[in-house]
GROMACS .gro file of C-alpha atoms in nm:
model
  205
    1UNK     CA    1  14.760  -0.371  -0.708
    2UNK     CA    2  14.709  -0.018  -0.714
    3UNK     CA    3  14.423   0.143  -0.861
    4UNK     CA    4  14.459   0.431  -1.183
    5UNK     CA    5  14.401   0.727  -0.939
    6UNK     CA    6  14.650   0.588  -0.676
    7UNK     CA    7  14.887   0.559  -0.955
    8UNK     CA    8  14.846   0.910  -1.057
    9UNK     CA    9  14.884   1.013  -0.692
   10UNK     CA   10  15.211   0.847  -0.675
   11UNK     CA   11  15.320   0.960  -1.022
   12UNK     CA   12  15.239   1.343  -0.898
   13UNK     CA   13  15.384   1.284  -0.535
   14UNK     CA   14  15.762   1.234  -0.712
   15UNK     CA   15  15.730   1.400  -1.045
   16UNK     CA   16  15.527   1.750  -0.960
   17UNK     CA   17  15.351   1.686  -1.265
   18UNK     CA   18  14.962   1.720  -1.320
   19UNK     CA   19  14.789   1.716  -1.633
   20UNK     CA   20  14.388   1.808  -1.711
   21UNK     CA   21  14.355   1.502  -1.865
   22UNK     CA   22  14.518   1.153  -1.795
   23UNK     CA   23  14.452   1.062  -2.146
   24UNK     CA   24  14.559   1.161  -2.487
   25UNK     CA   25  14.283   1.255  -2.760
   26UNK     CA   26  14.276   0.976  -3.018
   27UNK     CA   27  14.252   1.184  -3.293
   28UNK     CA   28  14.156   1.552  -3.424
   29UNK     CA   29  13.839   1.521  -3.357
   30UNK     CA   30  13.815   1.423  -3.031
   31UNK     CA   31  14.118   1.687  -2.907
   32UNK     CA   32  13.868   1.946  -3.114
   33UNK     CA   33  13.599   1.843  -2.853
   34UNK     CA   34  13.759   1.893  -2.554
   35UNK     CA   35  13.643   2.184  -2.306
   36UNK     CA   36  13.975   2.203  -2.113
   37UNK     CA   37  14.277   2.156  -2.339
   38UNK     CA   38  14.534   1.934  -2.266
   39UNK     CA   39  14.772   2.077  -2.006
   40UNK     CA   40  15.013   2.013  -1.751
   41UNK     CA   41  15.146   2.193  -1.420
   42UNK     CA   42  15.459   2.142  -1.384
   43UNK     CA   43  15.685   2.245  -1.028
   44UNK     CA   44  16.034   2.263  -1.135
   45UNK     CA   45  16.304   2.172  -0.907
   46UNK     CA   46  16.114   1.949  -0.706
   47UNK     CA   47  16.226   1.738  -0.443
   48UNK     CA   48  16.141   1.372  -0.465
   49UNK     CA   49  16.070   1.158  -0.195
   50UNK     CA   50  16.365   1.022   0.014
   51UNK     CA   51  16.255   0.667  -0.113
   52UNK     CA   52  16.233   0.751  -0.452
   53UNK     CA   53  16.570   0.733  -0.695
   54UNK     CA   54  16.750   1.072  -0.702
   55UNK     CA   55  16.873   1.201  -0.999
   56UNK     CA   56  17.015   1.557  -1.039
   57UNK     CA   57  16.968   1.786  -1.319
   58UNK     CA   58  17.168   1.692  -1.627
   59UNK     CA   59  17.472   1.879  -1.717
   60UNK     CA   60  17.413   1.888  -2.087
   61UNK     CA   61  17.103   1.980  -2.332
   62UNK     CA   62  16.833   1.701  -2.379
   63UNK     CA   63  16.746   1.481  -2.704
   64UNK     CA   64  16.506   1.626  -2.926
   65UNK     CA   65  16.276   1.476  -3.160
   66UNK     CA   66  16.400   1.648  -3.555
   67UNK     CA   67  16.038   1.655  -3.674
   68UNK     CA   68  15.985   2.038  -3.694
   69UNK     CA   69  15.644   2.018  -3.570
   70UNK     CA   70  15.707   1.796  -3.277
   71UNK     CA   71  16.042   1.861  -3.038
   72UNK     CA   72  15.900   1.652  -2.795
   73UNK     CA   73  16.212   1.502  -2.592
   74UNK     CA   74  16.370   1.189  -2.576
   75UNK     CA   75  16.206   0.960  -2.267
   76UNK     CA   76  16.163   0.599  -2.092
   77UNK     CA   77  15.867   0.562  -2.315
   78UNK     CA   78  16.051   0.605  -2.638
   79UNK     CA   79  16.120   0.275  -2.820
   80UNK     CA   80  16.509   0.263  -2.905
   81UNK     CA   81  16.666   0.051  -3.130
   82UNK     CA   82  17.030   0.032  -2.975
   83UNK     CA   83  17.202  -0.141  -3.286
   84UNK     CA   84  17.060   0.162  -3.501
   85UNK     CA   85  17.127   0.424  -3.288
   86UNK     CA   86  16.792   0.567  -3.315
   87UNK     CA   87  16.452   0.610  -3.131
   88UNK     CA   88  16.120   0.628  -3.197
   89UNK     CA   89  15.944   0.969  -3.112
   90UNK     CA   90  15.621   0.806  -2.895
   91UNK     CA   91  15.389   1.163  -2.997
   92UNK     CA   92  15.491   1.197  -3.381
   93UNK     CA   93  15.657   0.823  -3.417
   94UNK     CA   94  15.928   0.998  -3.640
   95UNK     CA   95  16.213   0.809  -3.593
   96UNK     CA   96  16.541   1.001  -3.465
   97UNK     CA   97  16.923   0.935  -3.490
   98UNK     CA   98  17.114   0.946  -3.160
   99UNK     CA   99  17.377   1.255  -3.151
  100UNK     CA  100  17.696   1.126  -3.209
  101UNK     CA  101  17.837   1.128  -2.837
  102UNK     CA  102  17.546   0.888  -2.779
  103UNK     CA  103  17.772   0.669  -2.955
  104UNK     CA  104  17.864   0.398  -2.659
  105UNK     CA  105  17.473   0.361  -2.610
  106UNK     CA  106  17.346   0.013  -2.534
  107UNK     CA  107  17.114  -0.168  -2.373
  108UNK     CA  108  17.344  -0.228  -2.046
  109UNK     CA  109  17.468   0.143  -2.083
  110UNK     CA  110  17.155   0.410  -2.102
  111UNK     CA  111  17.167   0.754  -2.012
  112UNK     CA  112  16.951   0.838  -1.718
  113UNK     CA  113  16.669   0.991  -1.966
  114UNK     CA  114  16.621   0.670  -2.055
  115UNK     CA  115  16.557   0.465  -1.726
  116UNK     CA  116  16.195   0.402  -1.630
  117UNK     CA  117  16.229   0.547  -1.321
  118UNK     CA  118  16.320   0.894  -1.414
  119UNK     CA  119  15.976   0.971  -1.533
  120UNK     CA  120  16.131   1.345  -1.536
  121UNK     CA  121  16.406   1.505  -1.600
  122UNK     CA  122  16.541   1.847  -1.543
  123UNK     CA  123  16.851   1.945  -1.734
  124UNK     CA  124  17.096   2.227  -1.712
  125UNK     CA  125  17.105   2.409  -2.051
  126UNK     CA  126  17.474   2.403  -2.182
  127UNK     CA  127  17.364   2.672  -2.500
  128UNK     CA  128  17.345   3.074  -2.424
  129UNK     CA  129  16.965   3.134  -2.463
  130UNK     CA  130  16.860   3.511  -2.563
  131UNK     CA  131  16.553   3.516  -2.366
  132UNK     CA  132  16.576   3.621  -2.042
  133UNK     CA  133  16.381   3.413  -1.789
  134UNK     CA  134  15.992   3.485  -1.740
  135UNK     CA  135  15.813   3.368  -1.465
  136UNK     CA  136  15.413   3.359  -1.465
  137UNK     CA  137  15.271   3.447  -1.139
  138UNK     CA  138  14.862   3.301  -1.086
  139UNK     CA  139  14.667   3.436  -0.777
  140UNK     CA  140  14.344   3.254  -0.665
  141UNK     CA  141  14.227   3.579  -0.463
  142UNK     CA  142  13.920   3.383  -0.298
  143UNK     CA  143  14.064   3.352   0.012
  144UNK     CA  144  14.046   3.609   0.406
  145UNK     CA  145  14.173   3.879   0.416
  146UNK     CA  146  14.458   3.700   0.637
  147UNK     CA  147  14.565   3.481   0.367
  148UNK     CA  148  14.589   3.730   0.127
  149UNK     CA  149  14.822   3.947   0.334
  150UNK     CA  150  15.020   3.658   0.415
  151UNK     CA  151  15.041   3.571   0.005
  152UNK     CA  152  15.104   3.871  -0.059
  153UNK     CA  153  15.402   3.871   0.140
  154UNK     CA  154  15.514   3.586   0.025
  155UNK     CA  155  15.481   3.726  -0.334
  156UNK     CA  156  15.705   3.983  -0.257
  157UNK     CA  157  15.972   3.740  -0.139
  158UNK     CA  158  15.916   3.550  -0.443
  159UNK     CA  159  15.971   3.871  -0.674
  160UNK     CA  160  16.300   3.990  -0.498
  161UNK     CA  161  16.468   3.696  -0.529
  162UNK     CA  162  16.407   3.665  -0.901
  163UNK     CA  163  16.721   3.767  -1.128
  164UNK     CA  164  16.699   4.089  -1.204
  165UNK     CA  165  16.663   4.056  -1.602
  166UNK     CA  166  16.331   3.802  -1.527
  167UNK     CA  167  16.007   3.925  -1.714
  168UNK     CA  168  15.733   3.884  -1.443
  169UNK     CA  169  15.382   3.840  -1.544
  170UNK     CA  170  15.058   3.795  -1.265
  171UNK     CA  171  14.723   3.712  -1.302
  172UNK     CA  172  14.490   3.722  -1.068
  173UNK     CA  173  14.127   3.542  -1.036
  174UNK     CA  174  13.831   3.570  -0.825
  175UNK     CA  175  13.497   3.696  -1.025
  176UNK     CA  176  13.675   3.821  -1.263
  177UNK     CA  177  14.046   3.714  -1.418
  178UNK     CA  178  14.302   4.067  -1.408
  179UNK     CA  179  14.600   4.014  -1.643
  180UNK     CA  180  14.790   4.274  -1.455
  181UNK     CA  181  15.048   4.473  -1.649
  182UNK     CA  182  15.346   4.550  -1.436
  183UNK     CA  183  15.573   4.877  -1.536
  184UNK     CA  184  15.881   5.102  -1.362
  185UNK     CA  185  15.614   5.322  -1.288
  186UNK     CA  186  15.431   5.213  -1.046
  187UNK     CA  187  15.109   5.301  -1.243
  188UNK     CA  188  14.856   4.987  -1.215
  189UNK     CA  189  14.720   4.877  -1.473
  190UNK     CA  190  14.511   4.562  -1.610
  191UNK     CA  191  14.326   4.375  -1.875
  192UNK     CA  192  13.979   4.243  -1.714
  193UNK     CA  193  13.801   3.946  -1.844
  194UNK     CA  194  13.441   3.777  -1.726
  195UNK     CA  195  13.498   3.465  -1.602
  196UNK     CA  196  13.214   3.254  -1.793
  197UNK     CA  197  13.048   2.920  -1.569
  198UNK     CA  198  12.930   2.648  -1.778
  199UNK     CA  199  12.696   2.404  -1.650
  200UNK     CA  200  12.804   2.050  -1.751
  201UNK     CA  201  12.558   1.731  -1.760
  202UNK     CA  202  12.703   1.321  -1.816
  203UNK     CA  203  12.455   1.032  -1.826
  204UNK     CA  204  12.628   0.757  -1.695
  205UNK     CA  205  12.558   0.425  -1.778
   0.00000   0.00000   0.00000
């Protein structure tokens, strides 16, 4: 039987997915206390493994929870009660009609956002969205001065084969973080912050 770390290795071998913490905070207080918030790194369009199930992206938009707070998406670990036509939100448990051209759902007929084995999704947005796309660019400069040149040629790649409406972002860390601003220009310019260390102690018993 696999262990809890090989089973997040295999989880982040198909899905891309990586979170700072593998568990959620039980309550307010306890997400309050946390040094790194929860987060997740996510690498979209990701090839899975040839032995894993493929499953393209989804030609229509995905399932959203209706609690206004919440929008977390519909998923293998919501509980669905097929005879109601409705599932239960597993962040908020707010309980969610299906849309009606969910209509012939049933137990022996799921959509593939609902199969265990699909632990991710990626869908194709159907709806015009009025944001253009914005990609976030994060540099770990630490590196020789041989791997830099080669990043930084393969940042410029990366930039020219972005659409030409993306907002681009970069941000840069070494000793210091550099939220770069990036203009028509050409005129460099950034926002400097001090990278603070904090020294950490656990008694384990």
């Amino acid at each position: 039987m696999a262990s809890w770390e090989e089973y997040l290795a295999a989880q982040q071998a198909v899905d891309g997915v990586q979170f700072t913490w593998n568990l959620w905070p039980h309550s307010r207080v306890d997400a309050q206390r946390l040094v790194v918030p929860v987060a997740c790194f996510f690498t979209p369009l990701k090839e899975r493994p040839a032995d894993q199930p493929q499953q393209p992206p989804l030609e229509y938009d995905p399932v959203l929870c209706q609690k206004a707070s919440c929008k977390a998406i519909l998923n293998p670990l919501c509980f669905v009660d097929f005879r109601a036509k409705s599932w239960v939100c597993p962040f908020c448990n707010q309980r969610n009609p299906f849309p009606a051209h969910y209509a012939a759902i049933a137990e022996d007929n799921r959509p593939p956002e609902l199969y265990p084995q699909f632990t991710t999704i990626e869908y194709t947005l159907k709806k015009a969205t009025t944001m253009p796309p914005i990609f976030m660019f994060v540099v770990d400069t630490c590196m020789t001065s041989e791997e830099l040149k080669a990043l930084k040629e393969s940042l410029q790649t990366a930039l020219s084969l972005l659409p030409a409406d993306a907002m681009v972002g970069i941000i840069t860390f070494g000793r210091m973080v550099q939220l770069h601003e990036l203009n028509v220009q050409g005129i460099s310019r950034s926002f400097v912050f001090k990278v603070i260390l904090f020294n950490f102690s656990f008694n384990v018993s």
